[in-house]
Coordinates of N, CA, C and O in Angstrom, one line a residue:
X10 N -15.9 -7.4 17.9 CA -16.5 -6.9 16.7 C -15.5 -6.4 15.7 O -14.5 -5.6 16.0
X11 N -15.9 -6.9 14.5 CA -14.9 -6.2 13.9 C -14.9 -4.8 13.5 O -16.0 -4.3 13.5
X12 N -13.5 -3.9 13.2 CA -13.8 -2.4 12.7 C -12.7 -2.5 11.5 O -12.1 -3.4 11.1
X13 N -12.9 -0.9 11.2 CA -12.1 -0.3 9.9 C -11.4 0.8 10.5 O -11.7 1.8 11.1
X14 N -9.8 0.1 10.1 CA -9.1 0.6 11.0 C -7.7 1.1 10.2 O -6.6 1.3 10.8
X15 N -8.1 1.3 8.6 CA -7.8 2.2 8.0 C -8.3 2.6 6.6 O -9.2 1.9 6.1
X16 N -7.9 3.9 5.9 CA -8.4 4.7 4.8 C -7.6 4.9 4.1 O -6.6 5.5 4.7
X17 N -7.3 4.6 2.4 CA -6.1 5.3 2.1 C -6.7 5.3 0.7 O -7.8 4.8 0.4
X18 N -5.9 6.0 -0.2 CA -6.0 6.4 -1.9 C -5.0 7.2 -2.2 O -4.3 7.8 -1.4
X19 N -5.0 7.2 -3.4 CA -3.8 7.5 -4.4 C -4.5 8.2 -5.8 O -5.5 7.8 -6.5
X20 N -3.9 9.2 -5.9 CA -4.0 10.4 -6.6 C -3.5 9.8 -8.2 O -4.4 9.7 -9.1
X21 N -2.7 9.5 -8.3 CA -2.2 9.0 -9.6 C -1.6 7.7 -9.9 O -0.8 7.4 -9.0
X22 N -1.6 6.6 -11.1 CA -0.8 5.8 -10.9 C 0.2 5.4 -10.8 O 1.1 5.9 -11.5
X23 N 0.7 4.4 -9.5 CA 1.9 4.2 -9.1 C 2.1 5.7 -7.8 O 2.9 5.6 -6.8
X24 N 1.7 6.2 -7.8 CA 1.5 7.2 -6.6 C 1.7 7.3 -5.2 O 1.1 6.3 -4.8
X25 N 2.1 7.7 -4.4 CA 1.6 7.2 -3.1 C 0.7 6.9 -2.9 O -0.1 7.4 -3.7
X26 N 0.3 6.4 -2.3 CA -0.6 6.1 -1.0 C -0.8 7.6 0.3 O 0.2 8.1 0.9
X27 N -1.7 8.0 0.4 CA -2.7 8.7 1.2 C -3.5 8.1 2.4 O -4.5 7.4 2.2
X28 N -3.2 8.2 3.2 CA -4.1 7.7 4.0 C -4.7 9.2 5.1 O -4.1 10.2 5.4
X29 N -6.2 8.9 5.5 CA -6.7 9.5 5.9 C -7.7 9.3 7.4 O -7.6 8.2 7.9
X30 N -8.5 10.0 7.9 CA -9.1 9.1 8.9 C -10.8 9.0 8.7 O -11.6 8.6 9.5
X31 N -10.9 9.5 7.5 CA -12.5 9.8 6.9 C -12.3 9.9 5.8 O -11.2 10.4 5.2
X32 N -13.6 9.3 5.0 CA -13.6 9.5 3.8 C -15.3 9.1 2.9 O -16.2 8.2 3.3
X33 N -15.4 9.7 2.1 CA -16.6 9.6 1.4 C -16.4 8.7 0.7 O -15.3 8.8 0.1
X34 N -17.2 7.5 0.4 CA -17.5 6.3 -1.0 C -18.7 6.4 -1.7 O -19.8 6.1 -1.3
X35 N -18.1 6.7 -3.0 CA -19.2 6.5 -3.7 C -19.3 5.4 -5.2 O -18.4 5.0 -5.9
X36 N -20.3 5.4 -5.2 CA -20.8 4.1 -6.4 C -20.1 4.9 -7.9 O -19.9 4.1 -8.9
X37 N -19.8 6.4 -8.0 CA -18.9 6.9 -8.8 C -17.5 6.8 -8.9 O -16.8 6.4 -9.8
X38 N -17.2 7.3 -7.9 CA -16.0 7.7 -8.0 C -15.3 6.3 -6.7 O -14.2 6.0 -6.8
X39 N -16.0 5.9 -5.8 CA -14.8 5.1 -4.8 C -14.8 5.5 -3.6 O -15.6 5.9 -2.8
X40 N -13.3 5.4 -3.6 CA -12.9 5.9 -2.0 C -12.6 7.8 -2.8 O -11.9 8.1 -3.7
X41 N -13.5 8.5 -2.1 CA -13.1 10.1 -2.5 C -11.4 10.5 -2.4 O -10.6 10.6 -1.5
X42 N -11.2 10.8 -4.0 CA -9.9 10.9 -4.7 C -9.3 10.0 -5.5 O -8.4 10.1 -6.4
X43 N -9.7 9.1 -5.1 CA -8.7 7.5 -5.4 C -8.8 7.3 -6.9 O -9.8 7.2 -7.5
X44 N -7.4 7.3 -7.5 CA -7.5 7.4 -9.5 C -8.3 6.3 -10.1 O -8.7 6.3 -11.2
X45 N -8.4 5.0 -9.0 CA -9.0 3.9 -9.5 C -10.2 3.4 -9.2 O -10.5 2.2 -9.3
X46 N -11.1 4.5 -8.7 CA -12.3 4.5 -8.0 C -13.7 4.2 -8.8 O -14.8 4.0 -8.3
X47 N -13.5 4.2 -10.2 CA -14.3 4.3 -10.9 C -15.3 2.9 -11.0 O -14.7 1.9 -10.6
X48 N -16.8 2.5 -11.5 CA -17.5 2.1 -11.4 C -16.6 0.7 -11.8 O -15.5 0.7 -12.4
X49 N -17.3 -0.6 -11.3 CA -16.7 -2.0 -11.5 C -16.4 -2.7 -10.4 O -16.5 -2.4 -9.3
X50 N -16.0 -3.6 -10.8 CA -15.2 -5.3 -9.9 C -14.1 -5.2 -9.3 O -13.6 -6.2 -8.7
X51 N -13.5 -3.7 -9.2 CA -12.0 -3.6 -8.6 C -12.5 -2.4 -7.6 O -11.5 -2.0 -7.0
X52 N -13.4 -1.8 -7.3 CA -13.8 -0.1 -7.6 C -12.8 0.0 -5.9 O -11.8 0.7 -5.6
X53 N -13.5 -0.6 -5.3 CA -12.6 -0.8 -3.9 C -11.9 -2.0 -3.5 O -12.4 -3.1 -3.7
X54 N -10.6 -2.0 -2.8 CA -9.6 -2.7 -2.6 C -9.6 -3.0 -0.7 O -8.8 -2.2 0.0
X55 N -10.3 -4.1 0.2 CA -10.2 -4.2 0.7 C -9.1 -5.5 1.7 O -9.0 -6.7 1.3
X56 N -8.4 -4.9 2.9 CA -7.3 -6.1 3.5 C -7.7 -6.3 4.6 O -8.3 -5.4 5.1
X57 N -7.6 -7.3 5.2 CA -7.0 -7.6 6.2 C -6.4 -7.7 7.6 O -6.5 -8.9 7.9
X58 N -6.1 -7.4 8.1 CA -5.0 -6.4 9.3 C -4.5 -8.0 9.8 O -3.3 -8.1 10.0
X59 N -5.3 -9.0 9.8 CA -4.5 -10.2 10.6 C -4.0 -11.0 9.4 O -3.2 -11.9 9.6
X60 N -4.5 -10.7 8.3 CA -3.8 -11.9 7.0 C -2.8 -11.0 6.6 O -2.0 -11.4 5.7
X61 N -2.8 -9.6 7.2 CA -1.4 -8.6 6.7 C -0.7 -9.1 7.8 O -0.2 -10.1 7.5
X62 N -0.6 -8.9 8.7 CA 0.2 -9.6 10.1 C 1.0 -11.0 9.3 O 2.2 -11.1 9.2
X63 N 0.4 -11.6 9.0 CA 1.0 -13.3 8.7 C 2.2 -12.6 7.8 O 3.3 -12.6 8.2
X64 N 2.1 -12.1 6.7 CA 2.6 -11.6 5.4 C 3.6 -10.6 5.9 O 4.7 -10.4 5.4
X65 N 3.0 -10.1 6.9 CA 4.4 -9.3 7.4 C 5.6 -9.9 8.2 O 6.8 -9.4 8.2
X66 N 5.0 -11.2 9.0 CA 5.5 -12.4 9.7 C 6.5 -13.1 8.8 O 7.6 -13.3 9.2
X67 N 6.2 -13.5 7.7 CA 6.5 -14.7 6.4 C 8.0 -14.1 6.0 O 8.9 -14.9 5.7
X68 N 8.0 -11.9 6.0 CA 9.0 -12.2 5.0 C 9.7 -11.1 6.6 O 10.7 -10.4 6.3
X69 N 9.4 -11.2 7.5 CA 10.1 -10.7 9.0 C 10.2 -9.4 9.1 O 11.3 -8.9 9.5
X70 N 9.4 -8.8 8.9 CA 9.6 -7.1 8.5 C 8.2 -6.8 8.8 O 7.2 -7.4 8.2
X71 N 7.9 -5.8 9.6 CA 6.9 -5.1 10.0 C 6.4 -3.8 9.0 O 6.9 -2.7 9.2
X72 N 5.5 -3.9 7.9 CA 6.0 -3.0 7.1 C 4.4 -2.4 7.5 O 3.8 -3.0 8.4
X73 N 3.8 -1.1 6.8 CA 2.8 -0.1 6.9 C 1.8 -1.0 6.6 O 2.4 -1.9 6.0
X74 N 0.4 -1.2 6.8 CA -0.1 -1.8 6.0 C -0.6 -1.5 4.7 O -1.0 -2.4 4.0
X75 N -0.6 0.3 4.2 CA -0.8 1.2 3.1 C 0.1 0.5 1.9 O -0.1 0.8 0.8
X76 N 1.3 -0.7 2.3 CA 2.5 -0.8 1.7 C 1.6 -1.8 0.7 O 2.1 -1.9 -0.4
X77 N 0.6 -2.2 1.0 CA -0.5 -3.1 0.2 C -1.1 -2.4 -0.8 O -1.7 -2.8 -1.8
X78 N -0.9 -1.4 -0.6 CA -1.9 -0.4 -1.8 C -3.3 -0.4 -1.8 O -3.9 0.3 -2.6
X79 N -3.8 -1.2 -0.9 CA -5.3 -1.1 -0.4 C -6.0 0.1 -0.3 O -5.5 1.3 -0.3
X80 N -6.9 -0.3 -0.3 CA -7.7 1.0 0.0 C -8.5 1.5 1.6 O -8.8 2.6 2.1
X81 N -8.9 0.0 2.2 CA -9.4 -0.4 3.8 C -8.8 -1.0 4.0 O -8.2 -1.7 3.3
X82 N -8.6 -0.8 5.3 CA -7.8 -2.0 6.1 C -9.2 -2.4 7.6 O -9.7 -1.5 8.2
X83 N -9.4 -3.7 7.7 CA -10.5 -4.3 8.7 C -9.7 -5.3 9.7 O -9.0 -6.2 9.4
X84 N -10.0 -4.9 10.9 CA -9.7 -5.8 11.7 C -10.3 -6.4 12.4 O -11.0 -5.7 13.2
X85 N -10.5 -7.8 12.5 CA -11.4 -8.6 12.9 C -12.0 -9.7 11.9 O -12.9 -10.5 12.1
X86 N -11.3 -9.6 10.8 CA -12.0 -10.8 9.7 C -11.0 -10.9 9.1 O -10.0 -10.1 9.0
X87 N -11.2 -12.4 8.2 CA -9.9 -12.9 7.2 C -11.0 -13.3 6.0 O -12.1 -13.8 6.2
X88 N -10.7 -13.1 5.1 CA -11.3 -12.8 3.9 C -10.8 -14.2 2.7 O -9.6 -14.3 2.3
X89 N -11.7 -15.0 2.4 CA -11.6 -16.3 1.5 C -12.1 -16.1 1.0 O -12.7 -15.0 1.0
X90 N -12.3 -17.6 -0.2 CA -13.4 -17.8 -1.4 C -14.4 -17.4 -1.0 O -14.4 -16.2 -1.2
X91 N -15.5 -17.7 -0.5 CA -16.4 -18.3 0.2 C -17.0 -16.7 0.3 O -18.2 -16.5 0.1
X92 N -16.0 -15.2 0.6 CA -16.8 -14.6 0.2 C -17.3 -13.9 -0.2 O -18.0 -13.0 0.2
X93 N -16.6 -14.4 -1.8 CA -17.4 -13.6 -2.9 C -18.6 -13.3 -3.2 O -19.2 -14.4 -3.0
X94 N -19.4 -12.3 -3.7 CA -20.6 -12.5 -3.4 C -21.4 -11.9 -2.1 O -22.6 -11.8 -2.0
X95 N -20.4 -11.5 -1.3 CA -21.0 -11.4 0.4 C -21.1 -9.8 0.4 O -20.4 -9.2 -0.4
X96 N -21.8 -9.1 1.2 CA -22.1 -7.5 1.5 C -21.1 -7.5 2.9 O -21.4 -8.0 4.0
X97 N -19.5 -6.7 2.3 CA -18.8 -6.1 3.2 C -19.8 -4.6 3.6 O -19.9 -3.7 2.7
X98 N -20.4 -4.5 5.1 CA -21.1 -3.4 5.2 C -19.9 -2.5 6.6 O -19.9 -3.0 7.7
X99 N -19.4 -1.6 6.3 CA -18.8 -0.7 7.1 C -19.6 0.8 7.5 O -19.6 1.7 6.8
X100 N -20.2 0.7 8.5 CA -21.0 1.9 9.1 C -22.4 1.9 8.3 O -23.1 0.9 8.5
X101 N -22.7 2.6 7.6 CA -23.9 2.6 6.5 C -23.0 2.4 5.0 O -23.6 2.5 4.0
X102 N -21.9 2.2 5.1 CA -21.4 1.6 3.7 C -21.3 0.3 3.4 O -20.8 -0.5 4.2
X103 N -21.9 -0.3 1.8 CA -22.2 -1.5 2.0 C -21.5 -1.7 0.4 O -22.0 -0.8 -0.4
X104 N -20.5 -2.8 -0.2 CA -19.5 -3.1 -0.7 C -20.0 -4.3 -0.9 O -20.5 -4.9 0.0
X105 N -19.8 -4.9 -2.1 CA -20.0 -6.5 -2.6 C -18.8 -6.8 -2.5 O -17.9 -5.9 -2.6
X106 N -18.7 -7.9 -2.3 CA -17.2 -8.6 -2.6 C -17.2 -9.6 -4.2 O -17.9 -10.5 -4.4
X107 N -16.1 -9.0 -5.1 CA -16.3 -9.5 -5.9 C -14.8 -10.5 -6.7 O -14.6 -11.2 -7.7
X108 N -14.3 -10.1 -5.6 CA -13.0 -11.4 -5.7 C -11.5 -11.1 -4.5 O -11.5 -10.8 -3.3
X109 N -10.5 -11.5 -5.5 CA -9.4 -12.0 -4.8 C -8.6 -10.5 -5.8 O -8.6 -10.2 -7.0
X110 N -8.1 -9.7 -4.4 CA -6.9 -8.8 -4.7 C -5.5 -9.5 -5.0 O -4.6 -9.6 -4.1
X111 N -5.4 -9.9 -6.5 CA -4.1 -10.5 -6.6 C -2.4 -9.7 -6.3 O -2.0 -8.7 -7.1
X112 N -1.6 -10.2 -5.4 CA -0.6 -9.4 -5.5 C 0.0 -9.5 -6.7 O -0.2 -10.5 -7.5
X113 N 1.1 -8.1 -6.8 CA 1.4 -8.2 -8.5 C 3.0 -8.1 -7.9 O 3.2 -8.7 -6.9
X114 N 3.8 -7.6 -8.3 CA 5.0 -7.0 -8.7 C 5.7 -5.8 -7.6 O 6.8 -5.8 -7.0
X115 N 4.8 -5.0 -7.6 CA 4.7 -4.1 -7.1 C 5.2 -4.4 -5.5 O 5.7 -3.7 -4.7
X116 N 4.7 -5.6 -5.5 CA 4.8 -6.1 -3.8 C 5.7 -6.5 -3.7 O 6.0 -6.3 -2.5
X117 N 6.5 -7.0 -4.3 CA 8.0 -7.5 -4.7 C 9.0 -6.4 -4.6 O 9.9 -6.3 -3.8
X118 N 8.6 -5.4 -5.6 CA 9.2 -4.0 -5.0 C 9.4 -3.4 -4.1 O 10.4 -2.8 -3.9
X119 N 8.2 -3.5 -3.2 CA 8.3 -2.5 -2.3 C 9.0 -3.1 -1.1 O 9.6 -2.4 -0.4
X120 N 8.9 -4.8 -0.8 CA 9.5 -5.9 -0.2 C 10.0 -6.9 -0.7 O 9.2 -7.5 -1.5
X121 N 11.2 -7.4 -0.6 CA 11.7 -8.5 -0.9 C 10.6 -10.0 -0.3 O 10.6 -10.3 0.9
X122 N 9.9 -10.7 -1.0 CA 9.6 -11.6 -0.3 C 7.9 -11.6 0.0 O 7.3 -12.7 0.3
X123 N 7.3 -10.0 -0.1 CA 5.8 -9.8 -0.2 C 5.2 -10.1 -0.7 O 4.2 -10.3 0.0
X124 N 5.4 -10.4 -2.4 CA 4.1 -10.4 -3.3 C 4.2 -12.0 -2.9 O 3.1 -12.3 -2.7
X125 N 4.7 -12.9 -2.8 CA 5.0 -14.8 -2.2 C 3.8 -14.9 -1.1 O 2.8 -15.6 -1.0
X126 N 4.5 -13.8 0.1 CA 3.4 -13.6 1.3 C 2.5 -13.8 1.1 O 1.9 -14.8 1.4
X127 N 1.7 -12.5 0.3 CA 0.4 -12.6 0.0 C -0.2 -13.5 -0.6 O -1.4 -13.5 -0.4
X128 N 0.3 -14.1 -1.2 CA -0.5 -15.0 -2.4 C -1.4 -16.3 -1.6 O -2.5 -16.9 -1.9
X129 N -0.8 -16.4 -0.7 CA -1.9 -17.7 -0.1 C -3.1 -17.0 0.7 O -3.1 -15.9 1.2
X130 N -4.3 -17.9 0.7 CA -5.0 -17.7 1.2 C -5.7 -16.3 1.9 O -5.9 -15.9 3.0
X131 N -5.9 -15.9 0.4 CA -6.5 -14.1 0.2 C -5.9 -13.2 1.0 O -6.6 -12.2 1.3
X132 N -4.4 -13.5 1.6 CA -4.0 -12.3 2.1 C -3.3 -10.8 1.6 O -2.8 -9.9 2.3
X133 N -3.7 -11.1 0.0 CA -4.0 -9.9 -0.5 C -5.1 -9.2 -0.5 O -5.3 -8.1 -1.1
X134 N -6.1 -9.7 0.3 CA -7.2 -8.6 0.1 C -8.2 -9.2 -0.6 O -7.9 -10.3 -1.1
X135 N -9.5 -8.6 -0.9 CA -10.5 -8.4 -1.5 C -11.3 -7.5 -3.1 O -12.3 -6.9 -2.8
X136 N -11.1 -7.5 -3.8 CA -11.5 -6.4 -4.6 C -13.1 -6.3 -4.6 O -13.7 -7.4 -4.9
X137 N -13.9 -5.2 -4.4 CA -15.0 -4.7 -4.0 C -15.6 -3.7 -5.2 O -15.0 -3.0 -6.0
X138 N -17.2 -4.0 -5.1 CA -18.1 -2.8 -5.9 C -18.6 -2.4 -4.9 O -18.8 -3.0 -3.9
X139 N -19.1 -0.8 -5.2 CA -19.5 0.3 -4.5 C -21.2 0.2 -4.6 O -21.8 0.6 -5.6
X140 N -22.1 -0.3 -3.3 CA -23.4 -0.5 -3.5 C -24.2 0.8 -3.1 O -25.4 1.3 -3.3
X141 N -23.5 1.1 -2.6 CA -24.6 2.7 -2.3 C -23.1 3.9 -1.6 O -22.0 3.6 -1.1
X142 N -23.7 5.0 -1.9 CA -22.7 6.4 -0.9 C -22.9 6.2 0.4 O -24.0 5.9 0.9
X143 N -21.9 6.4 1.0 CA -21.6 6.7 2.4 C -20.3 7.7 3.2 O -19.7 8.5 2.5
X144 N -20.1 7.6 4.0 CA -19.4 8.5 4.8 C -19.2 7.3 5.7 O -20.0 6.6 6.4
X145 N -17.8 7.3 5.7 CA -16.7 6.3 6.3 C -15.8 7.0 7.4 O -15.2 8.1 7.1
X146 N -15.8 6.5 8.6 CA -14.3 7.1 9.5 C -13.8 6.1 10.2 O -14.5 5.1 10.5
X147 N -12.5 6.2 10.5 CA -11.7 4.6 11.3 C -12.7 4.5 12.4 O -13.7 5.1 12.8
X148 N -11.8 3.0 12.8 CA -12.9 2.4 13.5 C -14.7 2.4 13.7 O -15.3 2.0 14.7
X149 N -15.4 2.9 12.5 CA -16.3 2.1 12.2 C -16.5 0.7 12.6 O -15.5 0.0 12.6
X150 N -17.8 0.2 12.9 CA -17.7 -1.4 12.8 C -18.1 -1.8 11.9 O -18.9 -1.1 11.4
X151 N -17.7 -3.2 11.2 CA -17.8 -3.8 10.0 C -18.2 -5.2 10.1 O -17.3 -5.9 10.4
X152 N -19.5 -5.8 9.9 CA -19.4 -6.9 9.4 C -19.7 -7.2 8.2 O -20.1 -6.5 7.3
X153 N -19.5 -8.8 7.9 CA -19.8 -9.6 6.4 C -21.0 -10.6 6.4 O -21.1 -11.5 7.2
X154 N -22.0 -10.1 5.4 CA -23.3 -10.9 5.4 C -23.6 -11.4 3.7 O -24.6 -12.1 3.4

């Protein structure tokens, strides 16, 4: 089964990364605190843990998985076209999928060789809308319907 097997957010742009072991989502604000939490088609930023594995494989370097700037990290599923559209549901939190987290620059920065990694086959992630409030903690189980 799959779970959620991390939490993270960022206070300001360009900011660190935060990671935590609980967290409130809401259809306002996101992952609670997160500067980019606000209502829309990006509101949450979901990855991978095994399409991060490949990407960390690709450029030979074991890096955080937070180094994505994500916001969840899920282990047990790999995330395609196919599904956009779909209710990522984590505990009683339930998340549309509404595209492809494109890597940018930033991934380049932080690794030589990252933002290349990611680009195939959505192993940047997911970008997500907020369908109702919940209360999130790791290892939740998660599936996609």
């Amino acid at each position: 089964m799959a779970s959620l097997k991390g939490i993270a957010y960022k206070t300001e742009k360009r900011g660190q990364m935060l990671t935590v072991d609980q967290a409130s989502v809401t259809q306002a604000k996101g992952v609670e605190n997160d500067i980019f939490g606000r209502p829309g088609k990006r509101q949450v930023t979901v990855m991978s843990s095994q399409q991060w594995q490949i990407a960390c494989n690709e450029v030979g370097k074991t890096l955080p998985w937070f180094t994505r700037r994500a916001n969840l990290l899920v282990d047990g599923l790999c995330f395609t076209s196919s599904d956009v559209g779909k209710r990522l549901i984590i505990a009683g939190l339930q998340l549309e999928i509404t595209g492809e987290t494109d890597p940018c620059k930033k991934m380049e920065q932080a690794y030589p060789g990252l933002e290349a990694a990611l680009l195939p086959e959505w192993r940047g992630g997911v970008t997500c809308r907020v369908l109702n409030d919940a209360n999130i903690q790791l290892n939740d189980p998660v599936s996609l319907t």
